[in-house]
């Protein structure tokens, strides 16, 4: 009996000792579980945001929880495009603008560029001009649309209407600008920048601007090297004078959504768990197979802004079917189950993807996206990243429009080289837009074409070359080949959603079309997205942990 009691006491002591040991090693979130060293110690050492909870919702966006869905499943295929074969895909959680980018949102961007890079300065002239939407897209040879040409972008009556006349290149540059402006706000709020520092750039008090990537890699370079005069209360802490990626304050980049993200968000299967909807049989962003409201309140009202028939863009005067003839004000219709407005109708929307008829789900069924061009930061002779201090990188688009690809203060980027990709299994070159493009695994008609040694590929679009000479005149060199078989190349992008010009057929989220990335129309706009870092959905994670306890 005594031996038994001794064993019990000893075992209890061992258990209590193990609990004590565990408690000592993990009682403080500022003590490393790997080494027992202090984290965030005033004396120095490893600094990390151990108080980080989860990514906050970025301005203007709503949270889209990721999941699985059937991409490319359409109810009707009267066009027989064969470009949306159904594939099962999984999407990670992300954030998306609740509405399309509006005229007033884009005007804020234009105003910033005009103030910081005055177009009257010859060095900056093409920055502002290159960002301007093409208002002439409204003109029609046999239509009187001058009212929209002159007023749609700038008149306050159209302030909350989606911006149009913006090509894909301009949309991506807007997203980059927005990233920097939002992160300036975050750094001010957390005390890394003094209050209202951002306005000193606009007022001309600081010669230089803010770039997120430049700040993270070489913070002393932003604001023209004058950041010391703009630092906030965090400057008192020499260890944490500048925010880092590990601070958890810097937002990921705004960007265009991928086609897979856009289609998933538009379908919004989160609102129903019916088997048919889960398998991809939901026709529109709303419930039901019709474009009119079937509920008791508002019965018969149209649920989107689209063209209802030949010569019918809005219905009969006095009782308009959809409340708009051209575009309509955002939030005029009910949102889908993710809280996203106008995911069908109003304007089509650019997405990030390069267009191909085939979706290669054999290679990837997770966050599918075609368009990756992997880049790296250029490193100078001093071993530091190269900052484009005074240099502006311009590009002449095929239509002659000059756009600024890199602005002063941004980091120079270059393609990854064979040295970085040596013996890698996940990628072997920088530009992957044409990966498995026209080979037996991605083309049903591969046998009709010669191999690449004969210079014939599945997508051999014309190779035009347009540039400007020293006098600013366009020099056009057109491809005169008679053997081109396609207009598809790495410069064409997908757009989706249907618009005020489209029939209901195009409102299906799975329908897809393409247009060269340098072109703009009066029925294509865009909205931004942002990746979510961390958990798929923190609220559900918390619930599961509580249940486990």
mmCIF file of N, CA and C in Angstrom, residues 181-310:
data_model
loop_
_atom_site.group_PDB
_atom_site.id
_atom_site.type_symbol
_atom_site.label_atom_id
_atom_site.label_comp_id
_atom_site.label_asym_id
_atom_site.label_seq_id
_atom_site.Cartn_x
_atom_site.Cartn_y
_atom_site.Cartn_z
ATOM 1 N N UNK A 181 -1.064 54.773 -50.770
ATOM 2 C CA UNK A 181 -1.824 55.786 -50.024
ATOM 3 C C UNK A 181 -2.462 55.179 -48.763
ATOM 4 N N UNK A 182 -2.965 53.959 -48.857
ATOM 5 C CA UNK A 182 -3.562 53.304 -47.687
ATOM 6 C C UNK A 182 -2.499 53.001 -46.643
ATOM 7 N N UNK A 183 -1.330 52.560 -47.065
ATOM 8 C CA UNK A 183 -0.270 52.246 -46.098
ATOM 9 C C UNK A 183 0.282 53.503 -45.430
ATOM 10 N N UNK A 184 0.232 54.632 -46.105
ATOM 11 C CA UNK A 184 0.586 55.884 -45.445
ATOM 12 C C UNK A 184 -0.350 56.154 -44.273
ATOM 13 N N UNK A 185 -1.636 55.923 -44.494
ATOM 14 C CA UNK A 185 -2.625 56.123 -43.435
ATOM 15 C C UNK A 185 -2.356 55.182 -42.267
ATOM 16 N N UNK A 186 -2.033 53.921 -42.560
ATOM 17 C CA UNK A 186 -1.761 52.943 -41.515
ATOM 18 C C UNK A 186 -0.540 53.352 -40.676
ATOM 19 N N UNK A 187 0.493 53.822 -41.331
ATOM 20 C CA UNK A 187 1.711 54.218 -40.618
ATOM 21 C C UNK A 187 1.487 55.468 -39.783
ATOM 22 N N UNK A 188 0.649 56.374 -40.251
ATOM 23 C CA UNK A 188 0.289 57.550 -39.447
ATOM 24 C C UNK A 188 -0.498 57.130 -38.213
ATOM 25 N N UNK A 189 -1.445 56.248 -38.410
ATOM 26 C CA UNK A 189 -2.303 55.811 -37.306
ATOM 27 C C UNK A 189 -1.510 55.131 -36.209
ATOM 28 N N UNK A 190 -0.475 54.376 -36.587
ATOM 29 C CA UNK A 190 0.325 53.627 -35.612
ATOM 30 C C UNK A 190 1.516 54.412 -35.102
ATOM 31 N N UNK A 191 1.662 55.658 -35.532
ATOM 32 C CA UNK A 191 2.706 56.518 -34.996
ATOM 33 C C UNK A 191 4.063 56.400 -35.658
ATOM 34 N N UNK A 192 4.142 55.689 -36.775
ATOM 35 C CA UNK A 192 5.413 55.609 -37.492
ATOM 36 C C UNK A 192 5.638 56.844 -38.368
ATOM 37 N N UNK A 193 4.556 57.504 -38.733
ATOM 38 C CA UNK A 193 4.631 58.771 -39.439
ATOM 39 C C UNK A 193 3.853 59.806 -38.643
ATOM 40 N N UNK A 194 4.317 61.045 -38.690
ATOM 41 C CA UNK A 194 3.607 62.121 -37.995
ATOM 42 C C UNK A 194 2.258 62.358 -38.663
ATOM 43 N N UNK A 195 1.319 62.854 -37.879
ATOM 44 C CA UNK A 195 -0.017 63.092 -38.397
ATOM 45 C C UNK A 195 0.013 64.058 -39.584
ATOM 46 N N UNK A 196 -0.761 63.709 -40.616
ATOM 47 C CA UNK A 196 -0.897 64.521 -41.834
ATOM 48 C C UNK A 196 0.404 64.634 -42.627
ATOM 49 N N UNK A 197 1.313 63.685 -42.441
ATOM 50 C CA UNK A 197 2.545 63.698 -43.234
ATOM 51 C C UNK A 197 2.236 63.605 -44.722
ATOM 52 N N UNK A 198 1.217 62.815 -45.051
ATOM 53 C CA UNK A 198 0.901 62.579 -46.457
ATOM 54 C C UNK A 198 0.534 63.857 -47.193
ATOM 55 N N UNK A 199 -0.025 64.828 -46.479
ATOM 56 C CA UNK A 199 -0.442 66.061 -47.155
ATOM 57 C C UNK A 199 0.742 66.969 -47.470
ATOM 58 N N UNK A 200 1.872 66.762 -46.803
ATOM 59 C CA UNK A 200 3.041 67.599 -47.062
ATOM 60 C C UNK A 200 3.602 67.340 -48.458
ATOM 61 N N UNK A 201 3.370 66.128 -48.962
ATOM 62 C CA UNK A 201 3.779 65.832 -50.333
ATOM 63 C C UNK A 201 2.907 66.622 -51.301
ATOM 64 N N UNK A 202 1.599 66.616 -51.055
ATOM 65 C CA UNK A 202 0.674 67.340 -51.928
ATOM 66 C C UNK A 202 0.921 68.841 -51.886
ATOM 67 N N UNK A 203 1.289 69.351 -50.725
ATOM 68 C CA UNK A 203 1.511 70.791 -50.569
ATOM 69 C C UNK A 203 2.884 71.241 -51.050
ATOM 70 N N UNK A 204 3.696 70.300 -51.471
ATOM 71 C CA UNK A 204 5.016 70.659 -51.961
ATOM 72 C C UNK A 204 6.038 70.909 -50.877
ATOM 73 N N UNK A 205 5.690 70.584 -49.612
ATOM 74 C CA UNK A 205 6.639 70.785 -48.518
ATOM 75 C C UNK A 205 7.742 69.735 -48.518
ATOM 76 N N UNK A 206 7.443 68.592 -49.123
ATOM 77 C CA UNK A 206 8.426 67.500 -49.207
ATOM 78 C C UNK A 206 8.636 67.162 -50.680
ATOM 79 N N UNK A 207 9.882 67.059 -51.077
ATOM 80 C CA UNK A 207 10.205 66.732 -52.458
ATOM 81 C C UNK A 207 10.411 65.226 -52.585
ATOM 82 N N UNK A 208 9.341 64.534 -52.810
ATOM 83 C CA UNK A 208 9.405 63.070 -52.885
ATOM 84 C C UNK A 208 8.096 62.496 -52.408
ATOM 85 N N UNK A 209 7.893 61.211 -52.604
ATOM 86 C CA UNK A 209 6.643 60.575 -52.211
ATOM 87 C C UNK A 209 6.934 59.249 -51.517
ATOM 88 N N UNK A 210 5.867 58.509 -51.210
ATOM 89 C CA UNK A 210 5.974 57.282 -50.427
ATOM 90 C C UNK A 210 5.716 56.078 -51.312
ATOM 91 N N UNK A 211 6.579 55.076 -51.209
ATOM 92 C CA UNK A 211 6.393 53.793 -51.876
ATOM 93 C C UNK A 211 6.472 52.699 -50.814
ATOM 94 N N UNK A 212 5.482 51.827 -50.766
ATOM 95 C CA UNK A 212 5.435 50.773 -49.747
ATOM 96 C C UNK A 212 6.673 49.879 -49.791
ATOM 97 N N UNK A 213 7.008 49.377 -50.973
ATOM 98 C CA UNK A 213 8.147 48.466 -51.082
ATOM 99 C C UNK A 213 9.462 49.175 -50.778
ATOM 100 N N UNK A 214 9.582 50.443 -51.197
ATOM 101 C CA UNK A 214 10.806 51.189 -50.882
ATOM 102 C C UNK A 214 10.922 51.393 -49.376
ATOM 103 N N UNK A 215 9.797 51.670 -48.699
ATOM 104 C CA UNK A 215 9.807 51.863 -47.253
ATOM 105 C C UNK A 215 10.234 50.588 -46.537
ATOM 106 N N UNK A 216 9.740 49.445 -46.988
ATOM 107 C CA UNK A 216 10.063 48.188 -46.330
ATOM 108 C C UNK A 216 11.523 47.790 -46.534
ATOM 109 N N UNK A 217 12.087 48.137 -47.686
ATOM 110 C CA UNK A 217 13.447 47.714 -48.005
ATOM 111 C C UNK A 217 14.511 48.759 -47.693
ATOM 112 N N UNK A 218 14.149 50.029 -47.768
ATOM 113 C CA UNK A 218 15.099 51.102 -47.485
ATOM 114 C C UNK A 218 14.320 52.334 -47.041
ATOM 115 N N UNK A 219 13.828 52.328 -45.794
ATOM 116 C CA UNK A 219 12.914 53.400 -45.346
ATOM 117 C C UNK A 219 13.511 54.801 -45.446
ATOM 118 N N UNK A 220 14.835 54.919 -45.346
ATOM 119 C CA UNK A 220 15.454 56.247 -45.420
ATOM 120 C C UNK A 220 15.328 56.874 -46.804
ATOM 121 N N UNK A 221 14.923 56.079 -47.811
ATOM 122 C CA UNK A 221 14.856 56.597 -49.181
ATOM 123 C C UNK A 221 13.524 57.265 -49.518
ATOM 124 N N UNK A 222 12.467 56.991 -48.741
ATOM 125 C CA UNK A 222 11.151 57.529 -49.106
ATOM 126 C C UNK A 222 11.055 59.005 -48.753
ATOM 127 N N UNK A 223 10.076 59.655 -49.337
ATOM 128 C CA UNK A 223 9.886 61.100 -49.192
ATOM 129 C C UNK A 223 11.160 61.864 -49.567
ATOM 130 N N UNK A 224 11.806 61.398 -50.636
ATOM 131 C CA UNK A 224 12.998 62.076 -51.107
ATOM 132 C C UNK A 224 14.134 62.076 -50.108
ATOM 133 N N UNK A 225 14.154 61.083 -49.216
ATOM 134 C CA UNK A 225 15.209 61.010 -48.204
ATOM 135 C C UNK A 225 14.953 61.884 -46.993
ATOM 136 N N UNK A 226 13.750 62.454 -46.872
ATOM 137 C CA UNK A 226 13.430 63.367 -45.773
ATOM 138 C C UNK A 226 12.493 62.746 -44.755
ATOM 139 N N UNK A 227 12.499 61.433 -44.639
ATOM 140 C CA UNK A 227 11.553 60.779 -43.744
ATOM 141 C C UNK A 227 11.815 61.117 -42.274
ATOM 142 N N UNK A 228 13.056 61.460 -41.915
ATOM 143 C CA UNK A 228 13.368 61.784 -40.516
ATOM 144 C C UNK A 228 12.492 62.920 -39.995
ATOM 145 N N UNK A 229 12.186 63.879 -40.854
ATOM 146 C CA UNK A 229 11.374 65.022 -40.431
ATOM 147 C C UNK A 229 9.896 64.677 -40.348
ATOM 148 N N UNK A 230 9.524 63.480 -40.800
ATOM 149 C CA UNK A 230 8.110 63.102 -40.831
ATOM 150 C C UNK A 230 7.793 61.955 -39.877
ATOM 151 N N UNK A 231 8.763 61.471 -39.139
ATOM 152 C CA UNK A 231 8.505 60.342 -38.256
ATOM 153 C C UNK A 231 7.648 60.749 -37.062
ATOM 154 N N UNK A 232 6.842 59.783 -36.594
ATOM 155 C CA UNK A 232 5.935 60.039 -35.482
ATOM 156 C C UNK A 232 6.520 59.626 -34.149
ATOM 157 N N UNK A 233 5.635 59.286 -33.217
ATOM 158 C CA UNK A 233 6.053 58.984 -31.845
ATOM 159 C C UNK A 233 6.930 57.747 -31.758
ATOM 160 N N UNK A 234 6.852 56.865 -32.746
ATOM 161 C CA UNK A 234 7.682 55.663 -32.727
ATOM 162 C C UNK A 234 9.162 55.994 -32.894
ATOM 163 N N UNK A 235 9.465 57.221 -33.341
ATOM 164 C CA UNK A 235 10.856 57.612 -33.526
ATOM 165 C C UNK A 235 11.620 57.577 -32.206
ATOM 166 N N UNK A 236 10.891 57.740 -31.110
ATOM 167 C CA UNK A 236 11.529 57.717 -29.791
ATOM 168 C C UNK A 236 12.098 56.343 -29.465
ATOM 169 N N UNK A 237 11.538 55.316 -30.093
ATOM 170 C CA UNK A 237 12.013 53.953 -29.872
ATOM 171 C C UNK A 237 12.986 53.614 -30.992
ATOM 172 N N UNK A 238 14.257 53.644 -30.700
ATOM 173 C CA UNK A 238 15.262 53.436 -31.744
ATOM 174 C C UNK A 238 15.160 52.056 -32.373
ATOM 175 N N UNK A 239 14.632 51.082 -31.617
ATOM 176 C CA UNK A 239 14.527 49.720 -32.142
ATOM 177 C C UNK A 239 13.405 49.632 -33.170
ATOM 178 N N UNK A 240 12.285 50.296 -32.895
ATOM 179 C CA UNK A 240 11.106 50.208 -33.760
ATOM 180 C C UNK A 240 10.812 51.544 -34.436
ATOM 181 N N UNK A 241 11.834 52.250 -34.867
ATOM 182 C CA UNK A 241 11.615 53.547 -35.499
ATOM 183 C C UNK A 241 10.856 53.407 -36.812
ATOM 184 N N UNK A 242 11.083 52.289 -37.513
ATOM 185 C CA UNK A 242 10.415 52.043 -38.792
ATOM 186 C C UNK A 242 9.610 50.749 -38.707
ATOM 187 N N UNK A 243 8.458 50.764 -39.350
ATOM 188 C CA UNK A 243 7.653 49.544 -39.412
ATOM 189 C C UNK A 243 8.283 48.567 -40.387
ATOM 190 N N UNK A 244 8.146 47.296 -40.084
ATOM 191 C CA UNK A 244 8.624 46.233 -40.958
ATOM 192 C C UNK A 244 7.444 45.350 -41.344
ATOM 193 N N UNK A 245 7.708 44.420 -42.214
ATOM 194 C CA UNK A 245 6.629 43.497 -42.566
ATOM 195 C C UNK A 245 6.196 42.700 -41.346
ATOM 196 N N UNK A 246 7.150 42.409 -40.450
ATOM 197 C CA UNK A 246 6.844 41.661 -39.234
ATOM 198 C C UNK A 246 6.047 42.494 -38.229
ATOM 199 N N UNK A 247 5.902 43.795 -38.481
ATOM 200 C CA UNK A 247 5.098 44.634 -37.582
ATOM 201 C C UNK A 247 3.608 44.367 -37.750
ATOM 202 N N UNK A 248 3.223 43.790 -38.892
ATOM 203 C CA UNK A 248 1.818 43.481 -39.132
ATOM 204 C C UNK A 248 0.975 44.692 -39.462
ATOM 205 N N UNK A 249 1.600 45.822 -39.728
ATOM 206 C CA UNK A 249 0.871 47.074 -39.994
ATOM 207 C C UNK A 249 0.706 47.307 -41.485
ATOM 208 N N UNK A 250 1.731 46.945 -42.248
ATOM 209 C CA UNK A 250 1.718 47.185 -43.684
ATOM 210 C C UNK A 250 0.699 46.266 -44.358
ATOM 211 N N UNK A 251 -0.215 46.856 -45.108
ATOM 212 C CA UNK A 251 -1.230 46.080 -45.822
ATOM 213 C C UNK A 251 -0.616 45.399 -47.045
ATOM 214 N N UNK A 252 -1.094 44.201 -47.406
ATOM 215 C CA UNK A 252 -0.705 43.634 -48.709
ATOM 216 C C UNK A 252 -1.176 44.553 -49.833
ATOM 217 N N UNK A 253 -0.726 44.290 -51.032
ATOM 218 C CA UNK A 253 -1.000 45.188 -52.157
ATOM 219 C C UNK A 253 -2.440 45.056 -52.642
ATOM 220 N N UNK A 254 -3.039 46.204 -52.975
ATOM 221 C CA UNK A 254 -4.258 46.186 -53.786
ATOM 222 C C UNK A 254 -3.861 45.714 -55.179
ATOM 223 N N UNK A 255 -4.777 45.041 -55.848
ATOM 224 C CA UNK A 255 -4.501 44.498 -57.181
ATOM 225 C C UNK A 255 -5.816 44.194 -57.861
ATOM 226 N N UNK A 256 -5.768 43.830 -59.127
ATOM 227 C CA UNK A 256 -6.963 43.322 -59.781
ATOM 228 C C UNK A 256 -7.208 41.892 -59.308
ATOM 229 N N UNK A 257 -8.461 41.496 -59.126
ATOM 230 C CA UNK A 257 -8.725 40.103 -58.736
ATOM 231 C C UNK A 257 -8.382 39.161 -59.879
ATOM 232 N N UNK A 258 -7.995 37.953 -59.543
ATOM 233 C CA UNK A 258 -7.835 36.939 -60.583
ATOM 234 C C UNK A 258 -9.214 36.563 -61.109
ATOM 235 N N UNK A 259 -9.238 35.937 -62.278
ATOM 236 C CA UNK A 259 -10.529 35.522 -62.834
ATOM 237 C C UNK A 259 -11.218 34.534 -61.904
ATOM 238 N N UNK A 260 -10.453 33.630 -61.322
ATOM 239 C CA UNK A 260 -11.037 32.637 -60.417
ATOM 240 C C UNK A 260 -11.632 33.312 -59.196
ATOM 241 N N UNK A 261 -10.927 34.269 -58.609
ATOM 242 C CA UNK A 261 -11.456 35.008 -57.460
ATOM 243 C C UNK A 261 -12.722 35.759 -57.837
ATOM 244 N N UNK A 262 -12.684 36.436 -58.974
ATOM 245 C CA UNK A 262 -13.834 37.247 -59.381
ATOM 246 C C UNK A 262 -15.069 36.372 -59.568
ATOM 247 N N UNK A 263 -14.911 35.268 -60.281
ATOM 248 C CA UNK A 263 -16.055 34.391 -60.550
ATOM 249 C C UNK A 263 -16.589 33.780 -59.263
ATOM 250 N N UNK A 264 -15.697 33.366 -58.383
ATOM 251 C CA UNK A 264 -16.105 32.810 -57.084
ATOM 252 C C UNK A 264 -16.877 33.841 -56.267
ATOM 253 N N UNK A 265 -16.362 35.079 -56.229
ATOM 254 C CA UNK A 265 -17.013 36.134 -55.455
ATOM 255 C C UNK A 265 -18.361 36.494 -56.050
ATOM 256 N N UNK A 266 -18.483 36.468 -57.371
ATOM 257 C CA UNK A 266 -19.749 36.815 -58.018
ATOM 258 C C UNK A 266 -20.809 35.759 -57.758
ATOM 259 N N UNK A 267 -20.425 34.501 -57.793
ATOM 260 C CA UNK A 267 -21.400 33.429 -57.545
ATOM 261 C C UNK A 267 -21.910 33.446 -56.114
ATOM 262 N N UNK A 268 -21.045 33.744 -55.168
ATOM 263 C CA UNK A 268 -21.445 33.877 -53.762
ATOM 264 C C UNK A 268 -22.254 32.679 -53.280
ATOM 265 N N UNK A 269 -21.664 31.510 -53.381
ATOM 266 C CA UNK A 269 -22.347 30.295 -52.939
ATOM 267 C C UNK A 269 -22.486 30.229 -51.423
ATOM 268 N N UNK A 270 -21.855 31.160 -50.727
ATOM 269 C CA UNK A 270 -21.903 31.164 -49.261
ATOM 270 C C UNK A 270 -23.324 31.323 -48.745
ATOM 271 N N UNK A 271 -24.206 31.896 -49.540
ATOM 272 C CA UNK A 271 -25.566 32.169 -49.077
ATOM 273 C C UNK A 271 -26.479 30.979 -49.098
ATOM 274 N N UNK A 272 -26.053 29.885 -49.706
ATOM 275 C CA UNK A 272 -26.913 28.715 -49.788
ATOM 276 C C UNK A 272 -26.078 27.455 -49.700
ATOM 277 N N UNK A 273 -26.625 26.429 -49.180
ATOM 278 C CA UNK A 273 -25.921 25.154 -49.102
ATOM 279 C C UNK A 273 -26.667 24.085 -49.903
ATOM 280 N N UNK A 274 -27.511 24.507 -50.826
ATOM 281 C CA UNK A 274 -28.217 23.526 -51.638
ATOM 282 C C UNK A 274 -27.228 22.792 -52.542
ATOM 283 N N UNK A 275 -27.482 21.513 -52.780
ATOM 284 C CA UNK A 275 -26.547 20.687 -53.530
ATOM 285 C C UNK A 275 -26.311 21.237 -54.931
ATOM 286 N N UNK A 276 -27.367 21.647 -55.613
ATOM 287 C CA UNK A 276 -27.214 22.120 -56.984
ATOM 288 C C UNK A 276 -26.347 23.373 -57.053
ATOM 289 N N UNK A 277 -26.531 24.274 -56.090
ATOM 290 C CA UNK A 277 -25.729 25.491 -56.097
ATOM 291 C C UNK A 277 -24.270 25.182 -55.782
ATOM 292 N N UNK A 278 -24.054 24.258 -54.861
ATOM 293 C CA UNK A 278 -22.683 23.891 -54.510
ATOM 294 C C UNK A 278 -21.955 23.313 -55.719
ATOM 295 N N UNK A 279 -22.672 22.586 -56.552
ATOM 296 C CA UNK A 279 -22.055 21.982 -57.722
ATOM 297 C C UNK A 279 -21.948 22.962 -58.891
ATOM 298 N N UNK A 280 -22.316 24.228 -58.670
ATOM 299 C CA UNK A 280 -22.073 25.234 -59.690
ATOM 300 C C UNK A 280 -23.243 25.530 -60.591
ATOM 301 N N UNK A 281 -24.462 25.274 -60.155
ATOM 302 C CA UNK A 281 -25.624 25.492 -61.004
ATOM 303 C C UNK A 281 -26.343 26.808 -60.710
ATOM 304 N N UNK A 282 -25.707 27.686 -59.996
ATOM 305 C CA UNK A 282 -26.277 28.992 -59.733
ATOM 306 C C UNK A 282 -26.007 29.881 -60.940
ATOM 307 N N UNK A 283 -27.049 30.420 -61.550
ATOM 308 C CA UNK A 283 -26.896 31.097 -62.842
ATOM 309 C C UNK A 283 -26.410 32.521 -62.714
ATOM 310 N N UNK A 284 -26.869 33.253 -61.685
ATOM 311 C CA UNK A 284 -26.539 34.661 -61.511
ATOM 312 C C UNK A 284 -25.984 34.891 -60.099
ATOM 313 N N UNK A 285 -25.499 36.097 -59.807
ATOM 314 C CA UNK A 285 -25.046 36.374 -58.442
ATOM 315 C C UNK A 285 -26.164 36.326 -57.408
ATOM 316 N N UNK A 286 -27.403 36.357 -57.855
ATOM 317 C CA UNK A 286 -28.555 36.245 -56.949
ATOM 318 C C UNK A 286 -29.213 34.876 -57.120
ATOM 319 N N UNK A 287 -30.158 34.564 -56.260
ATOM 320 C CA UNK A 287 -30.862 33.285 -56.324
ATOM 321 C C UNK A 287 -31.875 33.296 -57.465
ATOM 322 N N UNK A 288 -32.068 32.146 -58.083
ATOM 323 C CA UNK A 288 -33.071 32.022 -59.128
ATOM 324 C C UNK A 288 -32.472 32.074 -60.516
ATOM 325 N N UNK A 289 -33.319 31.739 -61.504
ATOM 326 C CA UNK A 289 -32.878 31.672 -62.893
ATOM 327 C C UNK A 289 -33.355 32.852 -63.724
ATOM 328 N N UNK A 290 -33.828 33.901 -63.063
ATOM 329 C CA UNK A 290 -34.389 35.033 -63.795
ATOM 330 C C UNK A 290 -33.740 36.338 -63.350
ATOM 331 N N UNK A 291 -33.864 37.354 -64.192
ATOM 332 C CA UNK A 291 -33.252 38.646 -63.895
ATOM 333 C C UNK A 291 -34.184 39.560 -63.122
ATOM 334 N N UNK A 292 -35.420 39.146 -62.894
ATOM 335 C CA UNK A 292 -36.369 39.966 -62.145
ATOM 336 C C UNK A 292 -36.542 39.446 -60.718
ATOM 337 N N UNK A 293 -36.861 40.358 -59.844
ATOM 338 C CA UNK A 293 -37.056 40.029 -58.434
ATOM 339 C C UNK A 293 -38.323 39.203 -58.259
ATOM 340 N N UNK A 294 -38.185 38.036 -57.615
ATOM 341 C CA UNK A 294 -39.339 37.184 -57.380
ATOM 342 C C UNK A 294 -39.887 37.286 -55.969
ATOM 343 N N UNK A 295 -39.256 38.126 -55.124
ATOM 344 C CA UNK A 295 -39.728 38.265 -53.761
ATOM 345 C C UNK A 295 -40.946 39.189 -53.696
ATOM 346 N N UNK A 296 -41.612 39.153 -52.559
ATOM 347 C CA UNK A 296 -42.865 39.908 -52.429
ATOM 348 C C UNK A 296 -42.610 41.412 -52.526
ATOM 349 N N UNK A 297 -41.567 41.877 -51.846
ATOM 350 C CA UNK A 297 -41.223 43.292 -51.904
ATOM 351 C C UNK A 297 -40.358 43.542 -53.134
ATOM 352 N N UNK A 298 -40.826 44.414 -54.004
ATOM 353 C CA UNK A 298 -40.084 44.716 -55.229
ATOM 354 C C UNK A 298 -40.259 43.683 -56.308
ATOM 355 N N UNK A 299 -41.340 42.901 -56.240
ATOM 356 C CA UNK A 299 -41.552 41.847 -57.226
ATOM 357 C C UNK A 299 -41.587 42.440 -58.640
ATOM 358 N N UNK A 300 -40.861 41.810 -59.526
ATOM 359 C CA UNK A 300 -40.852 42.247 -60.922
ATOM 360 C C UNK A 300 -39.751 43.218 -61.270
ATOM 361 N N UNK A 301 -39.080 43.802 -60.266
ATOM 362 C CA UNK A 301 -37.988 44.737 -60.546
ATOM 363 C C UNK A 301 -36.776 43.992 -61.087
ATOM 364 N N UNK A 302 -36.070 44.657 -62.010
ATOM 365 C CA UNK A 302 -34.846 44.064 -62.518
ATOM 366 C C UNK A 302 -33.771 44.090 -61.433
ATOM 367 N N UNK A 303 -32.929 43.070 -61.415
ATOM 368 C CA UNK A 303 -31.903 42.920 -60.390
ATOM 369 C C UNK A 303 -30.524 43.381 -60.854
ATOM 370 N N UNK A 304 -30.431 43.874 -62.088
ATOM 371 C CA UNK A 304 -29.153 44.353 -62.610
ATOM 372 C C UNK A 304 -29.412 45.322 -63.752
ATOM 373 N N UNK A 305 -28.400 46.059 -64.125
ATOM 374 C CA UNK A 305 -28.461 47.021 -65.214
ATOM 375 C C UNK A 305 -27.865 46.385 -66.463
ATOM 376 N N UNK A 306 -28.709 46.048 -67.442
ATOM 377 C CA UNK A 306 -28.245 45.406 -68.660
ATOM 378 C C UNK A 306 -29.190 45.744 -69.809
ATOM 379 N N UNK A 307 -28.809 45.370 -71.003
ATOM 380 C CA UNK A 307 -29.628 45.621 -72.191
ATOM 381 C C UNK A 307 -30.661 44.518 -72.315
ATOM 382 N N UNK A 308 -31.950 44.929 -72.301
ATOM 383 C CA UNK A 308 -33.016 43.934 -72.270
ATOM 384 C C UNK A 308 -33.511 43.505 -73.644
ATOM 385 N N UNK A 309 -33.133 44.253 -74.671
ATOM 386 C CA UNK A 309 -33.539 43.899 -76.025
ATOM 387 C C UNK A 309 -33.012 44.920 -77.005
ATOM 388 N N UNK A 310 -33.199 44.685 -78.257
ATOM 389 C CA UNK A 310 -32.716 45.613 -79.275
ATOM 390 C C UNK A 310 -33.360 46.984 -79.086
#
